[in-house]
XYZ file of C-alpha atoms in Angstrom:
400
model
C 58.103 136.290 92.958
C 57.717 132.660 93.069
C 55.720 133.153 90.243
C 57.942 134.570 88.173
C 60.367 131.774 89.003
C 57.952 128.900 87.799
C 57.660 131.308 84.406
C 61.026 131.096 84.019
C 61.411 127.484 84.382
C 58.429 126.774 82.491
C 60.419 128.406 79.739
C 63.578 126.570 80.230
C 61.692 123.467 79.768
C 59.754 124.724 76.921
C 63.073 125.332 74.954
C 64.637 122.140 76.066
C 65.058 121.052 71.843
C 65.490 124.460 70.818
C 68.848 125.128 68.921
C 71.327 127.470 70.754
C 69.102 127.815 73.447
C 70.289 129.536 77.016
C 68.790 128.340 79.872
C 67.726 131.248 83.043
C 67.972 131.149 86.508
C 65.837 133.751 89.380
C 68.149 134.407 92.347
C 65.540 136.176 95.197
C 66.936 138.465 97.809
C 65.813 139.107 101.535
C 63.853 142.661 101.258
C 64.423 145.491 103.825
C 64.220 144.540 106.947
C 61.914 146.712 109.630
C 64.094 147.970 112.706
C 62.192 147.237 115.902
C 64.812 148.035 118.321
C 69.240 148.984 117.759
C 71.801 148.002 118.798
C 73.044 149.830 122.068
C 77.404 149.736 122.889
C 78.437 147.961 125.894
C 79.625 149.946 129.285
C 83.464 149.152 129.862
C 82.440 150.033 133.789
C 80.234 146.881 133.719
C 77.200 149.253 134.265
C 75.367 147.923 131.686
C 75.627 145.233 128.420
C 75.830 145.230 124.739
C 72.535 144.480 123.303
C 72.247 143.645 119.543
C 69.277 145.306 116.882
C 66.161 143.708 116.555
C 64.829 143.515 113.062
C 62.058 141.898 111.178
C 62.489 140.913 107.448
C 59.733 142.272 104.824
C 60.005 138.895 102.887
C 61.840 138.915 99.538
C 62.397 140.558 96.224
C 63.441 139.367 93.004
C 67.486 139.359 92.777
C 68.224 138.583 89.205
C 67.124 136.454 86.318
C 70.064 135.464 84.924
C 71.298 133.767 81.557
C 73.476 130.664 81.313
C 75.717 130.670 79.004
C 77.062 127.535 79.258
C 78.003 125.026 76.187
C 75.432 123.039 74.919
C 76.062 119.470 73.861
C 76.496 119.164 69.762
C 74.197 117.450 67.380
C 75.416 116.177 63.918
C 73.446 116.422 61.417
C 74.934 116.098 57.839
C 73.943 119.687 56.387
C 77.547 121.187 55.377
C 75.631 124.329 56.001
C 74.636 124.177 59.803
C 77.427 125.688 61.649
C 78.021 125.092 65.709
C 80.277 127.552 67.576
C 82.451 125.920 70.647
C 83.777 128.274 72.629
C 82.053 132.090 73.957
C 81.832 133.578 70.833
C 77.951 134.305 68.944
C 77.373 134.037 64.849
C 76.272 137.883 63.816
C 73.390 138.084 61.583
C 71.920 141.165 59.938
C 68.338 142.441 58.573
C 69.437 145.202 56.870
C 69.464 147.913 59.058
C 71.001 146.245 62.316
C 73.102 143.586 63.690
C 72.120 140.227 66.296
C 73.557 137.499 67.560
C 73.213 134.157 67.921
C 74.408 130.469 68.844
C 71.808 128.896 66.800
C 73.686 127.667 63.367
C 70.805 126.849 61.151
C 71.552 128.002 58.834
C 70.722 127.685 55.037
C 71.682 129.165 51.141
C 68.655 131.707 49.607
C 67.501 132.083 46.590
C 70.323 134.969 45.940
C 72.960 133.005 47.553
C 73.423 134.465 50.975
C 73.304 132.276 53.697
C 70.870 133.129 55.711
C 69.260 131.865 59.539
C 66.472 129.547 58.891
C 64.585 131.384 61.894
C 63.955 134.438 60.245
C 66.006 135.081 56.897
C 68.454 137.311 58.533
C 71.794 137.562 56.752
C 74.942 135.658 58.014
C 77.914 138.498 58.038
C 81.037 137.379 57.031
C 83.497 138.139 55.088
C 84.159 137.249 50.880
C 87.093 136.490 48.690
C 88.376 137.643 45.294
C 90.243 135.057 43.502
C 90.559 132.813 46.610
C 91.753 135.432 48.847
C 89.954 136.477 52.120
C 89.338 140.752 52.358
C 88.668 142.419 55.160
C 85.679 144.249 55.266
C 82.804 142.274 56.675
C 79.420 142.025 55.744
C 76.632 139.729 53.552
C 78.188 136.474 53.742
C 77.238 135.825 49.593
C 78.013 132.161 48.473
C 79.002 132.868 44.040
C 76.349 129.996 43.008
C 77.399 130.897 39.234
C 80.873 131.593 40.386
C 83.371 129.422 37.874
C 87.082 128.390 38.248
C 89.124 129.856 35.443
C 90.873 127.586 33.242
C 94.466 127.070 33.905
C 97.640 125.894 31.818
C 99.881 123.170 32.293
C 103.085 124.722 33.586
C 104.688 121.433 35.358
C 104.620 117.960 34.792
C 105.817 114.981 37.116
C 106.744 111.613 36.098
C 107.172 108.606 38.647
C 108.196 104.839 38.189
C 110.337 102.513 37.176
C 112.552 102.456 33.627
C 113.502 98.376 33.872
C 117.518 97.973 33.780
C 117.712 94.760 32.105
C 115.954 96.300 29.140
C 117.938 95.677 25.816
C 119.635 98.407 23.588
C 116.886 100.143 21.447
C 113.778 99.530 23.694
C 111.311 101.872 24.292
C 109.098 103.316 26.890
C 106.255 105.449 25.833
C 104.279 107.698 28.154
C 101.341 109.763 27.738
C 101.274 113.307 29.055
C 97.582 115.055 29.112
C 98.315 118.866 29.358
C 96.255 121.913 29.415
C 96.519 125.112 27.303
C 95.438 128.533 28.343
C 91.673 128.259 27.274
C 91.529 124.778 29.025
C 91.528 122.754 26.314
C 93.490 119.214 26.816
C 96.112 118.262 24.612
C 98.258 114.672 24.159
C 102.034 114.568 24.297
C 104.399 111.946 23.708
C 107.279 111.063 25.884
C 109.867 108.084 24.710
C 112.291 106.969 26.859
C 114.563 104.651 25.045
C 117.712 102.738 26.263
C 121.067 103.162 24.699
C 123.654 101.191 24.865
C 124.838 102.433 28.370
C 123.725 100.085 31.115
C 122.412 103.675 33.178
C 121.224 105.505 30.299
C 118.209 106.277 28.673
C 117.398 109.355 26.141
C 113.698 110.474 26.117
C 112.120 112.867 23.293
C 108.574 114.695 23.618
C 106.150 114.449 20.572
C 102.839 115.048 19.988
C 100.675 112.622 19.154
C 101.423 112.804 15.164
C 104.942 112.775 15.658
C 105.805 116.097 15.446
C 108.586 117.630 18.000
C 108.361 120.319 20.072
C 111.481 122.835 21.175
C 113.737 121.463 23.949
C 112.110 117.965 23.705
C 114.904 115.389 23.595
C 117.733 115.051 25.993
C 119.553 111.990 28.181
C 118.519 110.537 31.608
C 120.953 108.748 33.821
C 121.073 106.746 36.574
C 123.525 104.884 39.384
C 124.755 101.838 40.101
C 121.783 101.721 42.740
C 118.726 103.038 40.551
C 118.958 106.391 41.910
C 118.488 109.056 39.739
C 121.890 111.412 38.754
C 119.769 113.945 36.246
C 118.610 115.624 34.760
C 116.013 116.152 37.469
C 113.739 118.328 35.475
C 113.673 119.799 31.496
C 111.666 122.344 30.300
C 110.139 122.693 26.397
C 108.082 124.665 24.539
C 104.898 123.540 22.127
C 102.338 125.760 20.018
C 98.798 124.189 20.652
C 96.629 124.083 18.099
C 95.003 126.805 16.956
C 97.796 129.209 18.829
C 99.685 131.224 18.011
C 102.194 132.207 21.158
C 104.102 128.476 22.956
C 103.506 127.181 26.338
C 106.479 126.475 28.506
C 106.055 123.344 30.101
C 108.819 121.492 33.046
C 108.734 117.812 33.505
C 110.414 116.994 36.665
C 111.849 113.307 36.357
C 112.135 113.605 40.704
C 114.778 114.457 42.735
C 118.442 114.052 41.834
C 120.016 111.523 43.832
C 116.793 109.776 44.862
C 114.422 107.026 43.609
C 111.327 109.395 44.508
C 110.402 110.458 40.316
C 112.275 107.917 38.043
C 114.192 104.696 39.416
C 116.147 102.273 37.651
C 115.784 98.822 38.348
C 115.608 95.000 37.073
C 111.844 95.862 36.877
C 109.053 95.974 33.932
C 109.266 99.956 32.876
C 105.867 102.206 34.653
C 106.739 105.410 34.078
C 104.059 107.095 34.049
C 102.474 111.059 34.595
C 101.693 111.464 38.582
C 100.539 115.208 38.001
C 100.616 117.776 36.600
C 98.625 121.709 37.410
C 96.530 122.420 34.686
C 93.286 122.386 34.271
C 89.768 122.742 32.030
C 87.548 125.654 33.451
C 85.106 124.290 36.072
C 81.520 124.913 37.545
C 80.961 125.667 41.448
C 79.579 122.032 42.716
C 79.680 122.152 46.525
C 80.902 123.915 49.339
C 82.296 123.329 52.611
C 82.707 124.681 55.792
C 86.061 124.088 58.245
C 86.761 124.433 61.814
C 87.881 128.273 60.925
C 84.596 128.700 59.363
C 86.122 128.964 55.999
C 83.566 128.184 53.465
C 85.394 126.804 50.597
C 84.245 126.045 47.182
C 85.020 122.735 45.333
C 84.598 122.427 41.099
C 84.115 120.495 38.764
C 87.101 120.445 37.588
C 88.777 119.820 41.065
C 89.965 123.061 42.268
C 89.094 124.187 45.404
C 88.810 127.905 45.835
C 88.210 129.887 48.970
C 84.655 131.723 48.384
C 84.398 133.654 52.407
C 84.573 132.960 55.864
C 81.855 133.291 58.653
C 82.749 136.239 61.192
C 81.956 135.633 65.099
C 81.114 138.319 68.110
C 82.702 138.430 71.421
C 81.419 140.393 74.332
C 82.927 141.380 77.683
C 79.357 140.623 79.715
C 77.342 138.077 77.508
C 74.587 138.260 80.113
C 73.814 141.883 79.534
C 72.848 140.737 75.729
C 69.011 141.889 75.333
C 67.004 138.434 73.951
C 65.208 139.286 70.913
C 63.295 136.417 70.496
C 63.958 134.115 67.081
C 67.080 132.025 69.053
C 68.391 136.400 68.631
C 70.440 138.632 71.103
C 71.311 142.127 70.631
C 73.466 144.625 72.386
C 72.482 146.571 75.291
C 74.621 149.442 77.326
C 76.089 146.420 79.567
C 76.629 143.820 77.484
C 79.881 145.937 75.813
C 79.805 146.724 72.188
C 80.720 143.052 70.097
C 84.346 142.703 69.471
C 84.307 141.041 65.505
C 86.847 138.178 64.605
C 87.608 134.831 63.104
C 88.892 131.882 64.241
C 92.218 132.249 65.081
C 92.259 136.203 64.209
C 90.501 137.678 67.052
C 88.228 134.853 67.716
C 89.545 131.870 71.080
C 85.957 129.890 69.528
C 85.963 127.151 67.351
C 83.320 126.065 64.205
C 82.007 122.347 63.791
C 80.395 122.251 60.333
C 77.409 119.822 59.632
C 76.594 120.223 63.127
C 74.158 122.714 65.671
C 74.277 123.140 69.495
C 71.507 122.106 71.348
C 70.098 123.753 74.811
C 71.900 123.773 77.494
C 68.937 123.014 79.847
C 69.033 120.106 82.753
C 65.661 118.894 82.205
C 66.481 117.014 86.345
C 67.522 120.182 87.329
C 64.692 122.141 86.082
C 62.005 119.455 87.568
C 64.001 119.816 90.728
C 63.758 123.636 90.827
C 59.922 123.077 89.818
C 59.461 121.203 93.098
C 61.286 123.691 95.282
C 59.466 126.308 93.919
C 56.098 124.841 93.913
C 57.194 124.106 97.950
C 58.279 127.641 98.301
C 54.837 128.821 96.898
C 52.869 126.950 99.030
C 55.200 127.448 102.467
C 54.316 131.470 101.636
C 50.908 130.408 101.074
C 50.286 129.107 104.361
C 51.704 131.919 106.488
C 49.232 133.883 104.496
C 46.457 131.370 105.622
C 47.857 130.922 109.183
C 48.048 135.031 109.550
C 44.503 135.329 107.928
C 43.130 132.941 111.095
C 45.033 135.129 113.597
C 43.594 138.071 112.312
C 39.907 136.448 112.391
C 40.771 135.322 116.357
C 41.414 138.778 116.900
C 38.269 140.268 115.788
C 36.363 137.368 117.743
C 38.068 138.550 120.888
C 35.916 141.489 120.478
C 32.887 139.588 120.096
């Protein structure tokens, strides 16, 4: 029994560096003990006494080996695809034909784009998204490599700065606006902004670059006596693109009405200038990443960020009845409960560091001092062994 003890800390030890690794404990308990004599009830009469049992333990059996589940301590390490879990919960993995479960995040992208356990190649579950949004169904957690972000047209436009008050009648302010159309394709407009003879006025009109006018593209901006802006606070016009056929409707917000947050006027050089707008060219998947939720999110080329899964974690009512399966792997057994799937914040009290793994959870002092009781243990038995072996020899010799 003491032997098995030593295994087991020989193993802790061995997996001190291993990722997600669960340290064991042996617990021994006193065997049956051998009744030499009971216990006999006292006389109220004072005839006789009370006398307790005499018994004679028959050593010790193995109680337990137990796993700790404690947390282990975290380890950065820069690879937006190693995952840590804080918190009870285990990563679920898959071969195919069956489910395990693990702490160890190592995890890495294959060759078809499922992310997969370094260990062993088993599949991450999870589940994906359609057009950014999260389904529910869970299973091959599939990163879209050749996944692209559609092409989007400019519907809004915002303008922010300063038109300058002391500007004389007739000047003008001109402002490039880049827009999108439908296939992607980026476009220059024209905005003017030119003062009138108002002292809070300004008209603006929206060209394209070669002068010519689009619907709804002229109109009159004001402003009050403290360069907040009194409207319009947006406009909306229309424009063919080039080779189209059907317009685009396009608003230009000028900020809010009342405020100097979009357009101000003051005894300033003019800036007005574009500070966004939503379209965009059609863009190629460059990188993911991975938040706290274990989202995995993928940014584009052209700077949208679309949501391409998220990573699904396992719960169980007795993690120390999980069966070890070697490969950092657990699976279920009749006492660990079935695994109760969820996500972080659905289901799920865990939490996911990204770029990250959790080390063992071994005590390397603790372990040496277990080594040293057990070794003493060992040789304590040992000796009674040795010192009953010379009793046994004096009683033959009595013979002689």
């Amino acid at each position: 029994n003491h032997q098995v003890r030593m295994d087991v800390i020989a193993n802790n030890i061995a997996n001190v560096n291993t990722i997600g690794f669960k340290g064991s404990r042996v617990t021994f308990e006193e065997a049956f003990s051998q009744l030499l004599q009971g216990p006999s009830q006292p006389r109220t009469n004072g005839a006789s006494f009370g006398t307790n049992a005499m018994t004679v333990g028959l050593g010790m059996n193995l109680g337990s080996i137990d796993m700790n589940f404690t947390q282990g301590s975290l380890q950065t390490t820069g690879v937006n695809t190693d995952l840590a879990i804080q918190g009870n919960s285990f990563f679920v993995v898959g071969d195919g034909t069956q489910n395990f479960y693990t702490r160890a995040g190592n995890f890495q992208i294959d060759g078809l784009g499922r992310l997969v356990s370094s260990n062993n190649g088993f599949i991450v579950q999870g589940r994906l998204a359609q057009a950014g949004v999260l389904q529910q169904t869970v299973g091959d957690l599939t990163i879209p490599l050749n996944q692209r972000a559609d092409a989007s047209a400019t519907t809004t436009v915002g303008i922010v700065g300063n038109l300058d008050a002391a500007a004389s009648d007739g000047l003008v302010k001109q402002t490039l606006i880049v827009v999108y159309d439908s296939q992607g394709n980026a476009h220059d407009l024209v905005i003017d902004f030119t003062k009138t003879a108002n002292p809070n006025e300004w008209t603006y009109a929206i060209t394209t670059p070669n002068g010519t006018p689009v619907s709804g593209d002229t109109g009159t901006i004001t402003f009050d006596s403290t360069g907040a802006l009194v409207g319009p606070g947006t406009t909306t016009f229309e424009w063919t693109p080039d080779n189209f056929t059907a317009n685009e409707s396009i608003e230009v917000s000028f900020g809010t009405v009342g405020t100097t947050d979009g357009l101000s006027q003051f005894a300033s050089p003019s800036t007005a200038v574009i500070s966004q707008q939503d379209g965009f060219p059609m863009g190629e998947l460059e990188r993911i990443l991975v938040d706290e939720t274990g989202t995995v999110t993928g940014a584009f080329t052209n700077g949208v960020n679309l949501v391409l899964g998220q990573v699904v974690l396992a719960d169980f009512a007795n993690a120390r009845g999980l069966l070890a399966s070697g490969d950092n792997m657990f699976s279920a057994s009749a006492n660990s409960g079935p695994p109760v799937l969820g996500f972080v914040s659905e289901g799920s009290q865990s939490a996911i560091t990204a770029g990250a793994l959790e080390m063992s959870n071994v005590d390397l002092a603790s372990e040496f001092t277990d080594m040293i009781v057990t070794q003493r243990g060992f040789q304590s038995n040992a000796r009674v062994i040795t010192t009953a072996d010379e009793m046994l020899q004096e009683l033959v010799a009595l013979r002689r």
